[in-house]
Amino acid sequence: MIRVGSGFDVHAFGPGDHVMLGGLRVPHEAGVIAHSDGDVLLHALTDAVLGAGGLGDIGKYFADSDPRWRGAPSGQFLRHAVSLLKQDGYRVINADLTLLCEAPRLAAHRAAIRESIATLLGVAVDAVNLKATTTEKMGFLGRREGIAAAAVVLIERH
Ligand code: MG
């Protein structure tokens, strides 16, 4: 059986000099306001993994009111979601992610982020695709008020 899942996440920019993207620190003119490390790519992807498995959403396991997750590296959220899939006999086939923002630019970091995400998912790098788009300067993303990500994951069980 194969199943698909989708995820979406947004964080507002705030004080700071970097954003976490796919587990990597990317220099930026701002940071993000978040309870955890605010990694939008990993939050969207964790929701996609949980969605594919019919396992709810990230807030069910890692509530943003829980002091245990203050400043937490979001890779641990994704690893936990993947471990839940494995318990149900599933493996990840591929993931496709889209980063939505005016800045930072993804190009210089794309390869490293793909590798980081592939490692977290336990798949080959070519099973992870990473795209970026702007919103043509429209809306809160276009005004550089924050950063968003969308993710789709396909899983299978024999
Ligand atoms: Mg989030």
PDB file of N, CA, C and O in Angstrom, residues 35-114:
ATOM      1  N   HIS A  35       8.867  28.435  19.220  1.00  0.00           N
ATOM      2  CA  HIS A  35       9.107  27.758  20.501  1.00  0.00           C
ATOM      3  C   HIS A  35      10.315  26.831  20.372  1.00  0.00           C
ATOM      4  O   HIS A  35      11.196  26.815  21.220  1.00  0.00           O
ATOM      5  N   SER A  36      10.350  26.078  19.277  1.00  0.00           N
ATOM      6  CA  SER A  36      11.498  25.209  18.979  1.00  0.00           C
ATOM      7  C   SER A  36      12.518  26.039  18.205  1.00  0.00           C
ATOM      8  O   SER A  36      12.555  27.258  18.328  1.00  0.00           O
ATOM      9  N   ASP A  37      13.329  25.378  17.372  1.00  0.00           N
ATOM     10  CA  ASP A  37      14.289  26.141  16.565  1.00  0.00           C
ATOM     11  C   ASP A  37      13.636  26.767  15.328  1.00  0.00           C
ATOM     12  O   ASP A  37      14.303  27.444  14.558  1.00  0.00           O
ATOM     13  N   GLY A  38      12.331  26.533  15.128  1.00  0.00           N
ATOM     14  CA  GLY A  38      11.584  27.240  14.082  1.00  0.00           C
ATOM     15  C   GLY A  38      11.935  26.845  12.663  1.00  0.00           C
ATOM     16  O   GLY A  38      11.820  27.657  11.749  1.00  0.00           O
ATOM     17  N   ASP A  39      12.332  25.594  12.476  1.00  0.00           N
ATOM     18  CA  ASP A  39      12.760  25.124  11.151  1.00  0.00           C
ATOM     19  C   ASP A  39      11.519  24.795  10.307  1.00  0.00           C
ATOM     20  O   ASP A  39      10.949  23.709  10.416  1.00  0.00           O
ATOM     21  N   VAL A  40      11.110  25.737   9.450  1.00  0.00           N
ATOM     22  CA  VAL A  40       9.850  25.553   8.705  1.00  0.00           C
ATOM     23  C   VAL A  40       9.894  24.343   7.781  1.00  0.00           C
ATOM     24  O   VAL A  40       8.877  23.663   7.604  1.00  0.00           O
ATOM     25  N   LEU A  41      11.053  24.079   7.172  1.00  0.00           N
ATOM     26  CA  LEU A  41      11.138  22.915   6.275  1.00  0.00           C
ATOM     27  C   LEU A  41      10.885  21.630   7.061  1.00  0.00           C
ATOM     28  O   LEU A  41      10.120  20.764   6.628  1.00  0.00           O
ATOM     29  N   LEU A  42      11.527  21.501   8.208  1.00  0.00           N
ATOM     30  CA  LEU A  42      11.370  20.263   8.982  1.00  0.00           C
ATOM     31  C   LEU A  42       9.992  20.176   9.622  1.00  0.00           C
ATOM     32  O   LEU A  42       9.455  19.068   9.781  1.00  0.00           O
ATOM     33  N   HIS A  43       9.396  21.310   9.980  1.00  0.00           N
ATOM     34  CA  HIS A  43       8.045  21.261  10.548  1.00  0.00           C
ATOM     35  C   HIS A  43       7.032  20.832   9.482  1.00  0.00           C
ATOM     36  O   HIS A  43       6.165  19.992   9.742  1.00  0.00           O
ATOM     37  N   ALA A  44       7.132  21.399   8.280  1.00  0.00           N
ATOM     38  CA  ALA A  44       6.220  21.001   7.198  1.00  0.00           C
ATOM     39  C   ALA A  44       6.423  19.529   6.857  1.00  0.00           C
ATOM     40  O   ALA A  44       5.470  18.781   6.645  1.00  0.00           O
ATOM     41  N   LEU A  45       7.690  19.111   6.829  1.00  0.00           N
ATOM     42  CA  LEU A  45       7.989  17.719   6.475  1.00  0.00           C
ATOM     43  C   LEU A  45       7.519  16.747   7.557  1.00  0.00           C
ATOM     44  O   LEU A  45       6.996  15.667   7.251  1.00  0.00           O
ATOM     45  N   THR A  46       7.681  17.116   8.808  1.00  0.00           N
ATOM     46  CA  THR A  46       7.201  16.261   9.903  1.00  0.00           C
ATOM     47  C   THR A  46       5.691  16.093   9.806  1.00  0.00           C
ATOM     48  O   THR A  46       5.169  14.971   9.962  1.00  0.00           O
ATOM     49  N   ASP A  47       4.975  17.168   9.510  1.00  0.00           N
ATOM     50  CA  ASP A  47       3.526  17.055   9.342  1.00  0.00           C
ATOM     51  C   ASP A  47       3.167  16.193   8.128  1.00  0.00           C
ATOM     52  O   ASP A  47       2.173  15.460   8.161  1.00  0.00           O
ATOM     53  N   ALA A  48       3.953  16.283   7.074  1.00  0.00           N
ATOM     54  CA  ALA A  48       3.694  15.455   5.894  1.00  0.00           C
ATOM     55  C   ALA A  48       3.898  13.972   6.221  1.00  0.00           C
ATOM     56  O   ALA A  48       3.109  13.120   5.813  1.00  0.00           O
ATOM     57  N   VAL A  49       4.960  13.674   6.965  1.00  0.00           N
ATOM     58  CA  VAL A  49       5.232  12.275   7.366  1.00  0.00           C
ATOM     59  C   VAL A  49       4.109  11.762   8.253  1.00  0.00           C
ATOM     60  O   VAL A  49       3.579  10.654   8.042  1.00  0.00           O
ATOM     61  N   LEU A  50       3.724  12.558   9.238  1.00  0.00           N
ATOM     62  CA  LEU A  50       2.644  12.149  10.139  1.00  0.00           C
ATOM     63  C   LEU A  50       1.335  12.015   9.364  1.00  0.00           C
ATOM     64  O   LEU A  50       0.548  11.084   9.601  1.00  0.00           O
ATOM     65  N   GLY A  51       1.107  12.937   8.430  1.00  0.00           N
ATOM     66  CA  GLY A  51      -0.111  12.875   7.625  1.00  0.00           C
ATOM     67  C   GLY A  51      -0.170  11.618   6.781  1.00  0.00           C
ATOM     68  O   GLY A  51      -1.212  10.962   6.683  1.00  0.00           O
ATOM     69  N   ALA A  52       0.952  11.267   6.166  1.00  0.00           N
ATOM     70  CA  ALA A  52       0.991  10.059   5.337  1.00  0.00           C
ATOM     71  C   ALA A  52       0.664   8.824   6.173  1.00  0.00           C
ATOM     72  O   ALA A  52      -0.007   7.908   5.710  1.00  0.00           O
ATOM     73  N   GLY A  53       1.138   8.811   7.391  1.00  0.00           N
ATOM     74  CA  GLY A  53       0.911   7.667   8.262  1.00  0.00           C
ATOM     75  C   GLY A  53      -0.427   7.692   8.983  1.00  0.00           C
ATOM     76  O   GLY A  53      -0.751   6.766   9.727  1.00  0.00           O
ATOM     77  N   GLY A  54      -1.207   8.753   8.777  1.00  0.00           N
ATOM     78  CA  GLY A  54      -2.477   8.875   9.491  1.00  0.00           C
ATOM     79  C   GLY A  54      -2.263   9.049  10.986  1.00  0.00           C
ATOM     80  O   GLY A  54      -3.027   8.551  11.804  1.00  0.00           O
ATOM     81  N   LEU A  55      -1.190   9.770  11.332  1.00  0.00           N
ATOM     82  CA  LEU A  55      -0.736   9.837  12.724  1.00  0.00           C
ATOM     83  C   LEU A  55      -0.978  11.195  13.377  1.00  0.00           C
ATOM     84  O   LEU A  55      -0.408  11.479  14.423  1.00  0.00           O
ATOM     85  N   GLY A  56      -1.799  12.038  12.759  1.00  0.00           N
ATOM     86  CA  GLY A  56      -2.092  13.338  13.369  1.00  0.00           C
ATOM     87  C   GLY A  56      -1.161  14.420  12.887  1.00  0.00           C
ATOM     88  O   GLY A  56      -0.772  14.437  11.726  1.00  0.00           O
ATOM     89  N   ASP A  57      -0.756  15.310  13.788  1.00  0.00           N
ATOM     90  CA  ASP A  57       0.128  16.396  13.389  1.00  0.00           C
ATOM     91  C   ASP A  57       1.193  16.660  14.454  1.00  0.00           C
ATOM     92  O   ASP A  57       1.174  16.066  15.536  1.00  0.00           O
ATOM     93  N   ILE A  58       2.107  17.535  14.131  1.00  0.00           N
ATOM     94  CA  ILE A  58       3.289  17.769  14.965  1.00  0.00           C
ATOM     95  C   ILE A  58       2.897  18.241  16.369  1.00  0.00           C
ATOM     96  O   ILE A  58       3.540  17.871  17.355  1.00  0.00           O
ATOM     97  N   GLY A  59       1.817  19.026  16.450  1.00  0.00           N
ATOM     98  CA  GLY A  59       1.394  19.542  17.748  1.00  0.00           C
ATOM     99  C   GLY A  59       0.908  18.462  18.697  1.00  0.00           C
ATOM    100  O   GLY A  59       0.918  18.640  19.923  1.00  0.00           O
ATOM    101  N   LYS A  60       0.484  17.327  18.144  1.00  0.00           N
ATOM    102  CA  LYS A  60       0.014  16.210  18.964  1.00  0.00           C
ATOM    103  C   LYS A  60       1.158  15.597  19.773  1.00  0.00           C
ATOM    104  O   LYS A  60       0.958  15.110  20.880  1.00  0.00           O
ATOM    105  N   TYR A  61       2.354  15.638  19.203  1.00  0.00           N
ATOM    106  CA  TYR A  61       3.514  15.007  19.845  1.00  0.00           C
ATOM    107  C   TYR A  61       4.442  16.029  20.502  1.00  0.00           C
ATOM    108  O   TYR A  61       5.137  15.709  21.462  1.00  0.00           O
ATOM    109  N   PHE A  62       4.487  17.224  19.904  1.00  0.00           N
ATOM    110  CA  PHE A  62       5.462  18.229  20.367  1.00  0.00           C
ATOM    111  C   PHE A  62       4.750  19.571  20.544  1.00  0.00           C
ATOM    112  O   PHE A  62       4.956  20.500  19.762  1.00  0.00           O
ATOM    113  N   ALA A  63       3.922  19.664  21.566  1.00  0.00           N
ATOM    114  CA  ALA A  63       3.126  20.873  21.792  1.00  0.00           C
ATOM    115  C   ALA A  63       4.033  22.089  21.992  1.00  0.00           C
ATOM    116  O   ALA A  63       5.051  22.007  22.690  1.00  0.00           O
ATOM    117  N   ASP A  64       3.650  23.217  21.382  1.00  0.00           N
ATOM    118  CA  ASP A  64       4.501  24.410  21.504  1.00  0.00           C
ATOM    119  C   ASP A  64       4.341  25.093  22.864  1.00  0.00           C
ATOM    120  O   ASP A  64       4.928  26.143  23.107  1.00  0.00           O
ATOM    121  N   SER A  65       3.538  24.476  23.747  1.00  0.00           N
ATOM    122  CA  SER A  65       3.437  24.969  25.128  1.00  0.00           C
ATOM    123  C   SER A  65       4.300  24.136  26.077  1.00  0.00           C
ATOM    124  O   SER A  65       4.402  24.450  27.265  1.00  0.00           O
ATOM    125  N   ASP A  66       4.939  23.088  25.549  1.00  0.00           N
ATOM    126  CA  ASP A  66       5.703  22.159  26.392  1.00  0.00           C
ATOM    127  C   ASP A  66       7.150  22.642  26.526  1.00  0.00           C
ATOM    128  O   ASP A  66       7.871  22.746  25.528  1.00  0.00           O
ATOM    129  N   PRO A  67       7.578  22.946  27.756  1.00  0.00           N
ATOM    130  CA  PRO A  67       8.938  23.486  27.941  1.00  0.00           C
ATOM    131  C   PRO A  67      10.042  22.533  27.466  1.00  0.00           C
ATOM    132  O   PRO A  67      11.156  22.982  27.183  1.00  0.00           O
ATOM    133  N   ARG A  68       9.725  21.228  27.343  1.00  0.00           N
ATOM    134  CA  ARG A  68      10.755  20.289  26.850  1.00  0.00           C
ATOM    135  C   ARG A  68      11.217  20.641  25.441  1.00  0.00           C
ATOM    136  O   ARG A  68      12.322  20.274  25.032  1.00  0.00           O
ATOM    137  N   TRP A  69      10.354  21.320  24.653  1.00  0.00           N
ATOM    138  CA  TRP A  69      10.692  21.559  23.238  1.00  0.00           C
ATOM    139  C   TRP A  69      11.166  22.984  23.004  1.00  0.00           C
ATOM    140  O   TRP A  69      11.322  23.406  21.872  1.00  0.00           O
ATOM    141  N   ARG A  70      11.413  23.725  24.082  1.00  0.00           N
ATOM    142  CA  ARG A  70      11.912  25.091  23.922  1.00  0.00           C
ATOM    143  C   ARG A  70      13.288  25.068  23.278  1.00  0.00           C
ATOM    144  O   ARG A  70      14.225  24.474  23.809  1.00  0.00           O
ATOM    145  N   GLY A  71      13.396  25.689  22.114  1.00  0.00           N
ATOM    146  CA  GLY A  71      14.670  25.731  21.398  1.00  0.00           C
ATOM    147  C   GLY A  71      15.102  24.396  20.825  1.00  0.00           C
ATOM    148  O   GLY A  71      16.245  24.240  20.372  1.00  0.00           O
ATOM    149  N   ALA A  72      14.191  23.420  20.824  1.00  0.00           N
ATOM    150  CA  ALA A  72      14.561  22.059  20.401  1.00  0.00           C
ATOM    151  C   ALA A  72      14.956  22.016  18.932  1.00  0.00           C
ATOM    152  O   ALA A  72      14.340  22.690  18.099  1.00  0.00           O
ATOM    153  N   PRO A  73      15.975  21.207  18.611  1.00  0.00           N
ATOM    154  CA  PRO A  73      16.296  20.983  17.200  1.00  0.00           C
ATOM    155  C   PRO A  73      15.161  20.194  16.543  1.00  0.00           C
ATOM    156  O   PRO A  73      14.788  19.126  17.026  1.00  0.00           O
ATOM    157  N   SER A  74      14.626  20.734  15.447  1.00  0.00           N
ATOM    158  CA  SER A  74      13.431  20.122  14.848  1.00  0.00           C
ATOM    159  C   SER A  74      13.711  18.774  14.203  1.00  0.00           C
ATOM    160  O   SER A  74      12.782  18.024  13.920  1.00  0.00           O
ATOM    161  N   GLY A  75      14.989  18.476  13.973  1.00  0.00           N
ATOM    162  CA  GLY A  75      15.326  17.151  13.455  1.00  0.00           C
ATOM    163  C   GLY A  75      14.797  16.044  14.356  1.00  0.00           C
ATOM    164  O   GLY A  75      14.435  14.972  13.878  1.00  0.00           O
ATOM    165  N   GLN A  76      14.722  16.309  15.643  1.00  0.00           N
ATOM    166  CA  GLN A  76      14.216  15.267  16.545  1.00  0.00           C
ATOM    167  C   GLN A  76      12.721  15.047  16.344  1.00  0.00           C
ATOM    168  O   GLN A  76      12.244  13.929  16.525  1.00  0.00           O
ATOM    169  N   PHE A  77      11.995  16.074  15.927  1.00  0.00           N
ATOM    170  CA  PHE A  77      10.575  15.901  15.623  1.00  0.00           C
ATOM    171  C   PHE A  77      10.412  14.979  14.400  1.00  0.00           C
ATOM    172  O   PHE A  77       9.579  14.079  14.389  1.00  0.00           O
ATOM    173  N   LEU A  78      11.234  15.272  13.377  1.00  0.00           N
ATOM    174  CA  LEU A  78      11.134  14.481  12.151  1.00  0.00           C
ATOM    175  C   LEU A  78      11.561  13.033  12.400  1.00  0.00           C
ATOM    176  O   LEU A  78      10.896  12.096  11.941  1.00  0.00           O
ATOM    177  N   ARG A  79      12.652  12.850  13.124  1.00  0.00           N
ATOM    178  CA  ARG A  79      13.100  11.481  13.423  1.00  0.00           C
ATOM    179  C   ARG A  79      12.019  10.704  14.155  1.00  0.00           C
ATOM    180  O   ARG A  79      11.810   9.514  13.910  1.00  0.00           O
ATOM    181  N   HIS A  80      11.343  11.355  15.090  1.00  0.00           N
ATOM    182  CA  HIS A  80      10.293  10.673  15.835  1.00  0.00           C
ATOM    183  C   HIS A  80       9.144  10.279  14.900  1.00  0.00           C
ATOM    184  O   HIS A  80       8.627   9.153  14.975  1.00  0.00           O
ATOM    185  N   ALA A  81       8.757  11.195  14.007  1.00  0.00           N
ATOM    186  CA  ALA A  81       7.669  10.894  13.069  1.00  0.00           C
ATOM    187  C   ALA A  81       8.039   9.705  12.180  1.00  0.00           C
ATOM    188  O   ALA A  81       7.223   8.811  11.940  1.00  0.00           O
ATOM    189  N   VAL A  82       9.274   9.689  11.694  1.00  0.00           N
ATOM    190  CA  VAL A  82       9.720   8.581  10.843  1.00  0.00           C
ATOM    191  C   VAL A  82       9.747   7.270  11.636  1.00  0.00           C
ATOM    192  O   VAL A  82       9.377   6.212  11.112  1.00  0.00           O
ATOM    193  N   SER A  83      10.130   7.337  12.899  1.00  0.00           N
ATOM    194  CA  SER A  83      10.161   6.117  13.716  1.00  0.00           C
ATOM    195  C   SER A  83       8.746   5.572  13.926  1.00  0.00           C
ATOM    196  O   SER A  83       8.536   4.354  13.949  1.00  0.00           O
ATOM    197  N   LEU A  84       7.772   6.460  14.043  1.00  0.00           N
ATOM    198  CA  LEU A  84       6.379   6.003  14.175  1.00  0.00           C
ATOM    199  C   LEU A  84       5.913   5.309  12.897  1.00  0.00           C
ATOM    200  O   LEU A  84       5.232   4.281  12.955  1.00  0.00           O
ATOM    201  N   LEU A  85       6.315   5.853  11.742  1.00  0.00           N
ATOM    202  CA  LEU A  85       5.991   5.203  10.468  1.00  0.00           C
ATOM    203  C   LEU A  85       6.577   3.800  10.417  1.00  0.00           C
ATOM    204  O   LEU A  85       5.927   2.854   9.994  1.00  0.00           O
ATOM    205  N   LYS A  86       7.843   3.707  10.820  1.00  0.00           N
ATOM    206  CA  LYS A  86       8.541   2.414  10.757  1.00  0.00           C
ATOM    207  C   LYS A  86       7.854   1.388  11.648  1.00  0.00           C
ATOM    208  O   LYS A  86       7.754   0.212  11.294  1.00  0.00           O
ATOM    209  N   GLN A  87       7.388   1.839  12.813  1.00  0.00           N
ATOM    210  CA  GLN A  87       6.664   0.922  13.706  1.00  0.00           C
ATOM    211  C   GLN A  87       5.431   0.355  13.023  1.00  0.00           C
ATOM    212  O   GLN A  87       5.002  -0.759  13.325  1.00  0.00           O
ATOM    213  N   ASP A  88       4.849   1.128  12.106  1.00  0.00           N
ATOM    214  CA  ASP A  88       3.670   0.667  11.374  1.00  0.00           C
ATOM    215  C   ASP A  88       4.046  -0.049  10.079  1.00  0.00           C
ATOM    216  O   ASP A  88       3.172  -0.377   9.271  1.00  0.00           O
ATOM    217  N   GLY A  89       5.362  -0.258   9.859  1.00  0.00           N
ATOM    218  CA  GLY A  89       5.807  -1.031   8.701  1.00  0.00           C
ATOM    219  C   GLY A  89       5.994  -0.230   7.427  1.00  0.00           C
ATOM    220  O   GLY A  89       6.172  -0.807   6.356  1.00  0.00           O
ATOM    221  N   TYR A  90       5.978   1.092   7.531  1.00  0.00           N
ATOM    222  CA  TYR A  90       6.132   1.934   6.344  1.00  0.00           C
ATOM    223  C   TYR A  90       7.579   2.390   6.163  1.00  0.00           C
ATOM    224  O   TYR A  90       8.329   2.505   7.126  1.00  0.00           O
ATOM    225  N   ARG A  91       7.907   2.683   4.916  1.00  0.00           N
ATOM    226  CA  ARG A  91       9.156   3.377   4.620  1.00  0.00           C
ATOM    227  C   ARG A  91       8.829   4.551   3.702  1.00  0.00           C
ATOM    228  O   ARG A  91       7.831   4.531   2.971  1.00  0.00           O
ATOM    229  N   VAL A  92       9.690   5.569   3.743  1.00  0.00           N
ATOM    230  CA  VAL A  92       9.509   6.755   2.910  1.00  0.00           C
ATOM    231  C   VAL A  92      10.024   6.454   1.505  1.00  0.00           C
ATOM    232  O   VAL A  92      11.136   5.944   1.339  1.00  0.00           O
ATOM    233  N   ILE A  93       9.208   6.745   0.499  1.00  0.00           N
ATOM    234  CA  ILE A  93       9.645   6.611  -0.897  1.00  0.00           C
ATOM    235  C   ILE A  93      10.347   7.888  -1.344  1.00  0.00           C
ATOM    236  O   ILE A  93      11.471   7.856  -1.813  1.00  0.00           O
ATOM    237  N   ASN A  94       9.679   9.015  -1.218  1.00  0.00           N
ATOM    238  CA  ASN A  94      10.315  10.283  -1.572  1.00  0.00           C
ATOM    239  C   ASN A  94       9.611  11.446  -0.887  1.00  0.00           C
ATOM    240  O   ASN A  94       8.500  11.291  -0.369  1.00  0.00           O
ATOM    241  N   ALA A  95      10.288  12.575  -0.875  1.00  0.00           N
ATOM    242  CA  ALA A  95       9.737  13.794  -0.299  1.00  0.00           C
ATOM    243  C   ALA A  95      10.007  14.946  -1.259  1.00  0.00           C
ATOM    244  O   ALA A  95      11.069  15.012  -1.885  1.00  0.00           O
ATOM    245  N   ASP A  96       9.049  15.848  -1.363  1.00  0.00           N
ATOM    246  CA  ASP A  96       9.194  17.040  -2.208  1.00  0.00           C
ATOM    247  C   ASP A  96       8.824  18.250  -1.352  1.00  0.00           C
ATOM    248  O   ASP A  96       7.732  18.294  -0.778  1.00  0.00           O
ATOM    249  N   LEU A  97       9.759  19.189  -1.233  1.00  0.00           N
ATOM    250  CA  LEU A  97       9.563  20.337  -0.348  1.00  0.00           C
ATOM    251  C   LEU A  97       9.658  21.642  -1.123  1.00  0.00           C
ATOM    252  O   LEU A  97      10.437  21.747  -2.078  1.00  0.00           O
ATOM    253  N   THR A  98       8.885  22.621  -0.685  1.00  0.00           N
ATOM    254  CA  THR A  98       8.957  23.961  -1.272  1.00  0.00           C
ATOM    255  C   THR A  98       9.122  24.989  -0.163  1.00  0.00           C
ATOM    256  O   THR A  98       8.338  25.002   0.791  1.00  0.00           O
ATOM    257  N   LEU A  99      10.146  25.805  -0.288  1.00  0.00           N
ATOM    258  CA  LEU A  99      10.357  26.927   0.634  1.00  0.00           C
ATOM    259  C   LEU A  99       9.769  28.179   0.002  1.00  0.00           C
ATOM    260  O   LEU A  99       9.992  28.449  -1.186  1.00  0.00           O
ATOM    261  N   LEU A 100       8.992  28.941   0.772  1.00  0.00           N
ATOM    262  CA  LEU A 100       8.355  30.154   0.253  1.00  0.00           C
ATOM    263  C   LEU A 100       8.855  31.355   1.036  1.00  0.00           C
ATOM    264  O   LEU A 100       8.579  31.479   2.242  1.00  0.00           O
ATOM    265  N   CYS A 101       9.616  32.225   0.366  1.00  0.00           N
ATOM    266  CA  CYS A 101      10.121  33.442   1.004  1.00  0.00           C
ATOM    267  C   CYS A 101      10.805  34.312  -0.038  1.00  0.00           C
ATOM    268  O   CYS A 101      11.148  33.837  -1.117  1.00  0.00           O
ATOM    269  N   GLU A 102      11.001  35.572   0.313  1.00  0.00           N
ATOM    270  CA  GLU A 102      11.814  36.459  -0.530  1.00  0.00           C
ATOM    271  C   GLU A 102      13.290  36.267  -0.206  1.00  0.00           C
ATOM    272  O   GLU A 102      14.152  36.406  -1.069  1.00  0.00           O
ATOM    273  N   ALA A 103      13.581  35.985   1.048  1.00  0.00           N
ATOM    274  CA  ALA A 103      14.950  35.769   1.517  1.00  0.00           C
ATOM    275  C   ALA A 103      14.877  34.952   2.798  1.00  0.00           C
ATOM    276  O   ALA A 103      13.866  35.028   3.507  1.00  0.00           O
ATOM    277  N   PRO A 104      15.876  34.160   3.127  1.00  0.00           N
ATOM    278  CA  PRO A 104      17.136  34.003   2.402  1.00  0.00           C
ATOM    279  C   PRO A 104      16.976  33.188   1.123  1.00  0.00           C
ATOM    280  O   PRO A 104      16.012  32.451   0.977  1.00  0.00           O
ATOM    281  N   ARG A 105      17.943  33.350   0.248  1.00  0.00           N
ATOM    282  CA  ARG A 105      17.986  32.569  -0.980  1.00  0.00           C
ATOM    283  C   ARG A 105      18.487  31.167  -0.666  1.00  0.00           C
ATOM    284  O   ARG A 105      19.424  30.992   0.106  1.00  0.00           O
ATOM    285  N   LEU A 106      17.863  30.206  -1.314  1.00  0.00           N
ATOM    286  CA  LEU A 106      18.149  28.813  -0.998  1.00  0.00           C
ATOM    287  C   LEU A 106      19.342  28.241  -1.771  1.00  0.00           C
ATOM    288  O   LEU A 106      20.029  27.333  -1.284  1.00  0.00           O
ATOM    289  N   ALA A 107      19.606  28.786  -2.949  1.00  0.00           N
ATOM    290  CA  ALA A 107      20.497  28.128  -3.913  1.00  0.00           C
ATOM    291  C   ALA A 107      21.817  27.649  -3.315  1.00  0.00           C
ATOM    292  O   ALA A 107      22.217  26.503  -3.520  1.00  0.00           O
ATOM    293  N   ALA A 108      22.472  28.507  -2.545  1.00  0.00           N
ATOM    294  CA  ALA A 108      23.797  28.163  -2.024  1.00  0.00           C
ATOM    295  C   ALA A 108      23.748  27.053  -0.985  1.00  0.00           C
ATOM    296  O   ALA A 108      24.771  26.435  -0.687  1.00  0.00           O
ATOM    297  N   HIS A 109      22.559  26.800  -0.443  1.00  0.00           N
ATOM    298  CA  HIS A 109      22.419  25.843   0.652  1.00  0.00           C
ATOM    299  C   HIS A 109      21.641  24.600   0.249  1.00  0.00           C
ATOM    300  O   HIS A 109      21.497  23.667   1.040  1.00  0.00           O
ATOM    301  N   ARG A 110      21.139  24.587  -0.975  1.00  0.00           N
ATOM    302  CA  ARG A 110      20.212  23.542  -1.387  1.00  0.00           C
ATOM    303  C   ARG A 110      20.797  22.130  -1.245  1.00  0.00           C
ATOM    304  O   ARG A 110      20.167  21.238  -0.681  1.00  0.00           O
ATOM    305  N   ALA A 111      22.005  21.933  -1.743  1.00  0.00           N
ATOM    306  CA  ALA A 111      22.590  20.589  -1.734  1.00  0.00           C
ATOM    307  C   ALA A 111      22.777  20.080  -0.305  1.00  0.00           C
ATOM    308  O   ALA A 111      22.457  18.928   0.010  1.00  0.00           O
ATOM    309  N   ALA A 112      23.285  20.942   0.556  1.00  0.00           N
ATOM    310  CA  ALA A 112      23.541  20.532   1.944  1.00  0.00           C
ATOM    311  C   ALA A 112      22.238  20.251   2.679  1.00  0.00           C
ATOM    312  O   ALA A 112      22.152  19.314   3.484  1.00  0.00           O
ATOM    313  N   ILE A 113      21.215  21.046   2.396  1.00  0.00           N
ATOM    314  CA  ILE A 113      19.926  20.838   3.059  1.00  0.00           C
ATOM    315  C   ILE A 113      19.287  19.533   2.580  1.00  0.00           C
ATOM    316  O   ILE A 113      18.728  18.771   3.372  1.00  0.00           O
ATOM    317  N   ARG A 114      19.388  19.262   1.283  1.00  0.00           N
ATOM    318  CA  ARG A 114      18.860  17.976   0.767  1.00  0.00           C
ATOM    319  C   ARG A 114      19.529  16.811   1.484  1.00  0.00           C
ATOM    320  O   ARG A 114      18.872  15.854   1.877  1.00  0.00           O
TER     321      ARG A 114
END
